[in-house]
Amino acid sequence: MNHSPSVVHTRTALREALNDLPGKRGLVMTMGALHEGHLSLVTEARKHCDHVVVTVFVNPTQFAPGEDFDAYPRTLDADVAALTRAHADLVFAPSVEDVYPHGDAQVTINPGPTAQVLEGATRPTHFAGVCLVVHKVFNLIRPDVAVFGQKDAQQLAIIRQMVRDLDMGIEIVGAPIVRAEDGLALSSRNAYLSATERTQALVLSRALQAGQRAASSGKNAETIVRSAREVLASEPAADVDYVALVDPTTFLPVSRGEAVLALAAKIGTTRLIDNTVLEVNDD
Ligand code: PAF
């Protein structure tokens, strides 16, 4: 039988609940609107830990004015039901005031150069907000292991770097992207897509597949990126932000070895990102 996780909303209740969870502690941070991708992070955390704590918190500091903070789906009851099926032990769903009790933080984290490119070029304050909330939640929960999805590959690289540079002593585990059967990477923002837009959005995964094929046949970095761009250009509804082949750690352009082919495009008003890891063996 599935056992519902305890759900706590305040730091005080969190502290008490954590006392009841001895052993190795795993953390999965989410903004809610959970899908199978999030649940796979819980399953991954379980492999490494005795207990898994999941946070559900739409973090205002990682949204710029005009982004979708207010519209972001908030579905806590459905999230807890899903986390029951995934065997999470504890859910921390705080208010903004509980995470930021003193208002705007005066001491913040500079996420460094990896945060200035790709997603960071379009969303210049985004990764500082992510690092701030991740660091705060790490301090509140003190996990041994934290699992983040490869879907947000640049976020994962920056969090790894923060943990390394600030000696945070937490093992960061990356979990593979979960895709729908037709290839669309699962994302809470897919909920914004109309049926037509959802079909149009499949161009993102098709572009990555074209890049993968070019890499497998020994094409160089330029050709790999061009193959992906050509597929994206075939869908008039896709407003492309970037297509880039980058180093998995620095997110700077690479021309050989292991690389992340990353892309972002708007379908209608919904901005989607996707990526794949590939090997570039220049021809
Ligand atoms: O990946 C996300 O959903 C968010 O950026 C995270 C890590 C939960 C921080 O708010």
Short mmCIF file of C-alpha atoms and ligand atoms in Angstrom, two decimals:
data_model
loop_
_atom_site.label_atom_id
_atom_site.label_comp_id
_atom_site.label_asym_id
_atom_site.label_seq_id
_atom_site.Cartn_x
_atom_site.Cartn_y
_atom_site.Cartn_z
CA MET A 1 0.00 0.00 0.00
CA ASN A 2 1.19 3.53 -0.78
CA HIS A 3 1.87 5.65 2.28
CA SER A 4 1.26 9.40 1.93
CA PRO A 5 4.30 11.54 2.67
CA SER A 6 4.02 14.06 5.52
CA VAL A 7 3.43 17.52 4.12
CA VAL A 8 4.84 20.50 6.02
CA HIS A 9 4.61 24.19 5.16
CA THR A 10 6.84 25.95 7.68
CA ARG A 11 10.50 25.76 8.67
CA THR A 12 9.55 24.80 12.24
CA ALA A 13 7.40 21.89 11.07
CA LEU A 14 10.16 20.92 8.62
CA ARG A 15 12.77 20.76 11.39
CA GLU A 16 10.54 18.49 13.48
CA ALA A 17 9.68 16.23 10.55
CA LEU A 18 13.35 15.87 9.59
CA ASN A 19 14.11 14.60 13.10
CA ASP A 20 11.87 11.62 12.36
CA LEU A 21 13.89 10.68 9.26
CA PRO A 22 17.15 9.06 10.33
CA GLY A 23 19.78 7.84 7.86
CA LYS A 24 20.94 9.12 4.51
CA ARG A 25 18.77 11.98 3.25
CA GLY A 26 17.95 12.64 -0.40
CA LEU A 27 16.47 15.87 -1.77
CA VAL A 28 14.48 16.58 -4.92
CA MET A 29 13.65 20.26 -5.44
CA THR A 30 10.66 21.10 -7.65
CA MET A 31 8.34 23.96 -8.44
CA GLY A 32 5.37 21.56 -8.43
CA ALA A 33 3.04 20.73 -11.34
CA LEU A 34 4.74 17.37 -11.13
CA HIS A 35 5.04 14.96 -14.05
CA GLU A 36 6.84 11.65 -14.63
CA GLY A 37 10.14 13.53 -15.06
CA HIS A 38 9.98 14.79 -11.47
CA LEU A 39 8.90 11.38 -10.20
CA SER A 40 11.93 9.82 -11.89
CA LEU A 41 14.10 12.16 -9.77
CA VAL A 42 12.44 10.78 -6.63
CA THR A 43 13.09 7.22 -7.83
CA GLU A 44 16.73 8.12 -8.50
CA ALA A 45 17.11 9.74 -5.06
CA ARG A 46 15.68 6.60 -3.44
CA LYS A 47 18.53 4.53 -4.95
CA HIS A 48 21.07 6.65 -3.06
CA CYS A 49 19.28 7.38 0.23
CA ASP A 50 17.16 6.07 3.09
CA HIS A 51 14.65 8.92 2.82
CA VAL A 52 13.61 11.36 0.14
CA VAL A 53 12.43 14.91 0.85
CA VAL A 54 10.71 16.78 -1.98
CA THR A 55 10.23 20.54 -2.04
CA VAL A 56 7.36 22.15 -3.92
CA PHE A 57 8.01 25.87 -4.18
CA VAL A 58 7.61 28.32 -7.04
CA ASN A 59 10.64 30.47 -6.32
CA PRO A 60 10.02 34.14 -7.15
CA THR A 61 13.69 35.12 -7.26
CA GLN A 62 14.37 33.07 -10.39
CA PHE A 63 11.61 34.78 -12.41
CA ALA A 64 12.19 38.18 -14.00
CA PRO A 65 9.37 40.74 -14.15
CA GLY A 66 7.07 39.78 -17.03
CA GLU A 67 7.91 36.06 -16.82
CA ASP A 68 5.32 33.46 -15.77
CA PHE A 69 5.69 33.51 -11.94
CA ASP A 70 2.00 34.31 -11.36
CA ALA A 71 0.75 31.98 -14.09
CA TYR A 72 3.01 29.07 -13.10
CA PRO A 73 0.72 26.07 -12.34
CA ARG A 74 0.19 25.38 -8.63
CA THR A 75 -1.29 21.91 -8.10
CA LEU A 76 -0.22 20.82 -4.60
CA ASP A 77 -2.97 18.21 -4.00
CA ALA A 78 -2.21 16.42 -7.27
CA ASP A 79 1.53 16.74 -6.54
CA VAL A 80 1.16 15.06 -3.14
CA ALA A 81 -0.90 12.26 -4.73
CA ALA A 82 1.86 11.72 -7.30
CA LEU A 83 4.55 11.82 -4.60
CA THR A 84 2.61 9.18 -2.65
CA ARG A 85 2.87 6.87 -5.68
CA ALA A 86 6.58 7.71 -5.97
CA HIS A 87 7.18 6.89 -2.27
CA ALA A 88 8.49 10.27 -1.17
CA ASP A 89 8.80 10.51 2.62
CA LEU A 90 8.36 14.22 3.25
CA VAL A 91 7.06 17.17 1.23
CA PHE A 92 8.10 20.72 2.10
CA ALA A 93 5.70 23.19 0.45
CA PRO A 94 6.53 26.55 2.04
CA SER A 95 5.16 30.01 1.39
CA VAL A 96 7.37 32.74 -0.08
CA GLU A 97 7.48 34.33 3.41
CA ASP A 98 8.76 31.09 4.91
CA VAL A 99 11.62 30.83 2.44
CA TYR A 100 12.39 34.57 2.46
CA PRO A 101 11.32 35.63 6.00
CA HIS A 102 13.49 38.76 5.90
CA GLY A 103 12.37 39.88 2.45
CA ASP A 104 14.94 40.25 -0.31
CA ALA A 105 18.24 38.56 0.55
CA GLN A 106 21.07 41.07 0.91
CA VAL A 107 23.78 38.42 0.55
CA THR A 108 23.37 36.63 -2.74
CA ILE A 109 25.27 34.15 -4.90
CA ASN A 110 27.04 35.10 -8.10
CA PRO A 111 26.62 31.99 -10.23
CA GLY A 112 29.66 32.81 -12.35
CA PRO A 113 30.35 32.76 -16.08
CA THR A 114 28.41 29.55 -16.82
CA ALA A 115 25.28 31.52 -15.90
CA GLN A 116 25.90 34.25 -18.46
CA VAL A 117 25.43 32.25 -21.66
CA LEU A 118 22.43 30.54 -23.33
CA GLU A 119 19.63 30.56 -20.72
CA GLY A 120 21.56 33.19 -18.76
CA ALA A 121 21.89 35.49 -21.79
CA THR A 122 18.09 35.51 -22.22
CA ARG A 123 17.30 35.37 -18.49
CA PRO A 124 20.17 37.34 -16.85
CA THR A 125 18.93 37.07 -13.23
CA HIS A 126 17.58 33.52 -13.45
CA PHE A 127 20.54 31.45 -12.21
CA ALA A 128 21.34 33.80 -9.32
CA GLY A 129 17.76 33.20 -8.14
CA VAL A 130 18.11 29.44 -8.62
CA CYS A 131 21.42 29.33 -6.70
CA LEU A 132 19.95 31.44 -3.90
CA VAL A 133 16.95 29.17 -3.34
CA VAL A 134 18.95 25.95 -3.81
CA HIS A 135 21.54 27.10 -1.27
CA LYS A 136 18.84 28.15 1.22
CA VAL A 137 16.94 24.86 0.83
CA PHE A 138 20.20 22.90 1.19
CA ASN A 139 20.73 24.75 4.50
CA LEU A 140 17.17 24.06 5.66
CA ILE A 141 17.14 20.37 4.72
CA ARG A 142 20.84 19.42 4.89
CA PRO A 143 20.64 16.58 2.36
CA ASP A 144 23.43 14.08 1.71
CA VAL A 145 22.38 13.77 -1.94
CA ALA A 146 20.35 16.07 -4.20
CA VAL A 147 19.01 14.97 -7.58
CA PHE A 148 18.41 17.41 -10.46
CA GLY A 149 17.23 16.70 -14.00
CA GLN A 150 19.44 16.78 -17.07
CA LYS A 151 16.49 18.53 -18.79
CA ASP A 152 17.83 21.74 -17.16
CA ALA A 153 21.41 20.85 -18.10
CA GLN A 154 22.81 24.35 -17.55
CA GLN A 155 21.15 24.59 -14.13
CA LEU A 156 22.63 21.20 -13.22
CA ALA A 157 26.13 22.34 -14.28
CA ILE A 158 25.84 25.57 -12.25
CA ILE A 159 24.57 23.79 -9.14
CA ARG A 160 27.44 21.28 -9.38
CA GLN A 161 29.87 24.20 -9.64
CA MET A 162 28.30 26.03 -6.67
CA VAL A 163 28.52 22.90 -4.50
CA ARG A 164 32.14 22.38 -5.55
CA ASP A 165 33.26 26.01 -5.24
CA LEU A 166 31.52 26.61 -1.90
CA ASP A 167 32.50 23.21 -0.38
CA MET A 168 28.89 22.38 0.35
CA GLY A 169 29.60 18.66 0.74
CA ILE A 170 26.45 17.46 -1.01
CA GLU A 171 26.51 14.80 -3.71
CA ILE A 172 24.75 16.13 -6.81
CA VAL A 173 23.22 13.45 -9.04
CA GLY A 174 21.96 14.19 -12.56
CA ALA A 175 18.96 12.21 -13.83
CA PRO A 176 18.13 11.61 -17.51
CA ILE A 177 15.46 13.55 -19.41
CA VAL A 178 12.08 11.83 -19.47
CA ARG A 179 10.24 12.13 -22.79
CA ALA A 180 6.68 11.45 -23.91
CA GLU A 181 6.39 8.60 -26.42
CA ASP A 182 6.44 11.10 -29.30
CA GLY A 183 9.72 12.61 -28.07
CA LEU A 184 8.55 15.79 -26.31
CA ALA A 185 10.65 16.35 -23.17
CA LEU A 186 8.36 16.44 -20.13
CA SER A 187 8.08 19.91 -18.62
CA SER A 188 5.56 21.63 -16.36
CA ARG A 189 5.39 24.40 -18.99
CA ASN A 190 4.00 21.90 -21.57
CA ALA A 191 0.69 22.55 -19.77
CA TYR A 192 0.62 25.98 -21.44
CA LEU A 193 0.62 24.45 -24.96
CA SER A 194 -2.57 24.07 -26.99
CA ALA A 195 -3.02 20.75 -28.84
CA THR A 196 -1.71 22.35 -32.04
CA GLU A 197 1.27 23.91 -30.26
CA ARG A 198 2.10 20.61 -28.58
CA THR A 199 2.41 19.03 -32.05
CA GLN A 200 4.51 21.98 -33.25
CA ALA A 201 6.75 21.62 -30.16
CA LEU A 202 7.87 18.18 -31.35
CA VAL A 203 10.23 20.04 -33.66
CA LEU A 204 12.59 20.53 -30.67
CA SER A 205 13.23 16.83 -30.13
CA ARG A 206 13.36 16.25 -33.90
CA ALA A 207 16.08 18.92 -34.15
CA LEU A 208 18.08 17.19 -31.42
CA GLN A 209 17.71 13.85 -33.20
CA ALA A 210 19.05 15.45 -36.38
CA GLY A 211 22.04 16.73 -34.38
CA GLN A 212 22.57 13.25 -32.91
CA ARG A 213 22.49 11.69 -36.38
CA ALA A 214 25.03 14.21 -37.68
CA ALA A 215 27.30 13.50 -34.69
CA SER A 216 26.98 9.71 -35.13
CA SER A 217 28.04 10.02 -38.75
CA GLY A 218 31.18 11.89 -37.74
CA LYS A 219 30.14 15.42 -38.77
CA ASN A 220 31.87 18.43 -37.22
CA ALA A 221 30.38 20.80 -34.63
CA GLU A 222 29.26 23.36 -37.20
CA THR A 223 27.38 20.74 -39.23
CA ILE A 224 25.76 19.28 -36.12
CA VAL A 225 24.41 22.69 -35.13
CA ARG A 226 23.33 23.41 -38.72
CA SER A 227 21.41 20.10 -38.92
CA ALA A 228 19.46 20.98 -35.78
CA ARG A 229 18.81 24.55 -36.99
CA GLU A 230 17.49 23.31 -40.35
CA VAL A 231 14.91 21.13 -38.64
CA LEU A 232 13.82 24.00 -36.37
CA ALA A 233 13.54 26.29 -39.40
CA SER A 234 11.07 23.82 -40.97
CA GLU A 235 8.50 24.71 -38.27
CA PRO A 236 7.24 28.28 -38.80
CA ALA A 237 5.67 28.30 -35.31
CA ALA A 238 9.08 27.90 -33.63
CA ASP A 239 10.71 31.18 -32.63
CA VAL A 240 14.27 30.00 -31.95
CA ASP A 241 16.31 31.61 -29.17
CA TYR A 242 19.49 29.52 -29.45
CA VAL A 243 20.97 26.28 -30.74
CA ALA A 244 24.42 25.59 -29.36
CA LEU A 245 26.93 22.80 -28.94
CA VAL A 246 28.64 23.37 -25.61
CA ASP A 247 30.93 21.84 -23.03
CA PRO A 248 28.80 20.03 -20.39
CA THR A 249 30.58 21.84 -17.52
CA THR A 250 31.30 25.38 -18.75
CA PHE A 251 28.57 25.70 -21.37
CA LEU A 252 31.11 27.34 -23.68
CA PRO A 253 31.22 26.23 -27.34
CA VAL A 254 33.14 23.00 -28.03
CA SER A 255 34.24 21.34 -31.24
CA ARG A 256 35.39 17.90 -30.01
CA GLY A 257 34.54 15.27 -27.41
CA GLU A 258 31.51 15.09 -25.14
CA ALA A 259 29.11 17.97 -25.71
CA VAL A 260 25.60 19.14 -24.94
CA LEU A 261 23.48 20.14 -27.92
CA ALA A 262 21.13 22.63 -26.27
CA LEU A 263 18.26 24.60 -27.71
CA ALA A 264 15.50 26.97 -26.71
CA ALA A 265 12.51 28.12 -28.73
CA LYS A 266 9.16 29.72 -28.16
CA ILE A 267 6.08 27.92 -29.45
CA GLY A 268 3.34 30.53 -29.26
CA THR A 269 4.03 32.27 -25.96
CA THR A 270 5.60 29.21 -24.30
CA ARG A 271 9.37 29.10 -24.06
CA LEU A 272 10.69 25.52 -24.15
CA ILE A 273 14.21 24.16 -23.70
CA ASP A 274 15.64 20.76 -24.54
CA ASN A 275 19.05 19.15 -24.94
CA THR A 276 20.93 15.96 -25.68
CA VAL A 277 24.43 14.79 -24.85
CA LEU A 278 26.52 13.64 -27.79
CA GLU A 279 30.10 12.90 -28.83
CA VAL A 280 31.74 15.08 -31.49
CA ASN A 281 34.37 13.20 -33.52
CA ASP A 282 35.27 15.74 -36.16
CA ASP A 283 35.43 14.33 -39.72
O1 PAF B 1 14.36 23.18 -11.76
C1 PAF B 1 13.50 23.75 -11.07
O2 PAF B 1 12.31 23.38 -11.06
C2 PAF B 1 13.90 24.94 -10.21
O3 PAF B 1 14.83 25.75 -10.86
C3 PAF B 1 14.41 24.52 -8.82
C4 PAF B 1 15.68 23.71 -8.90
C5 PAF B 1 13.31 23.72 -8.10
C6 PAF B 1 14.71 25.77 -7.97
O4 PAF B 1 13.58 26.56 -7.78
#
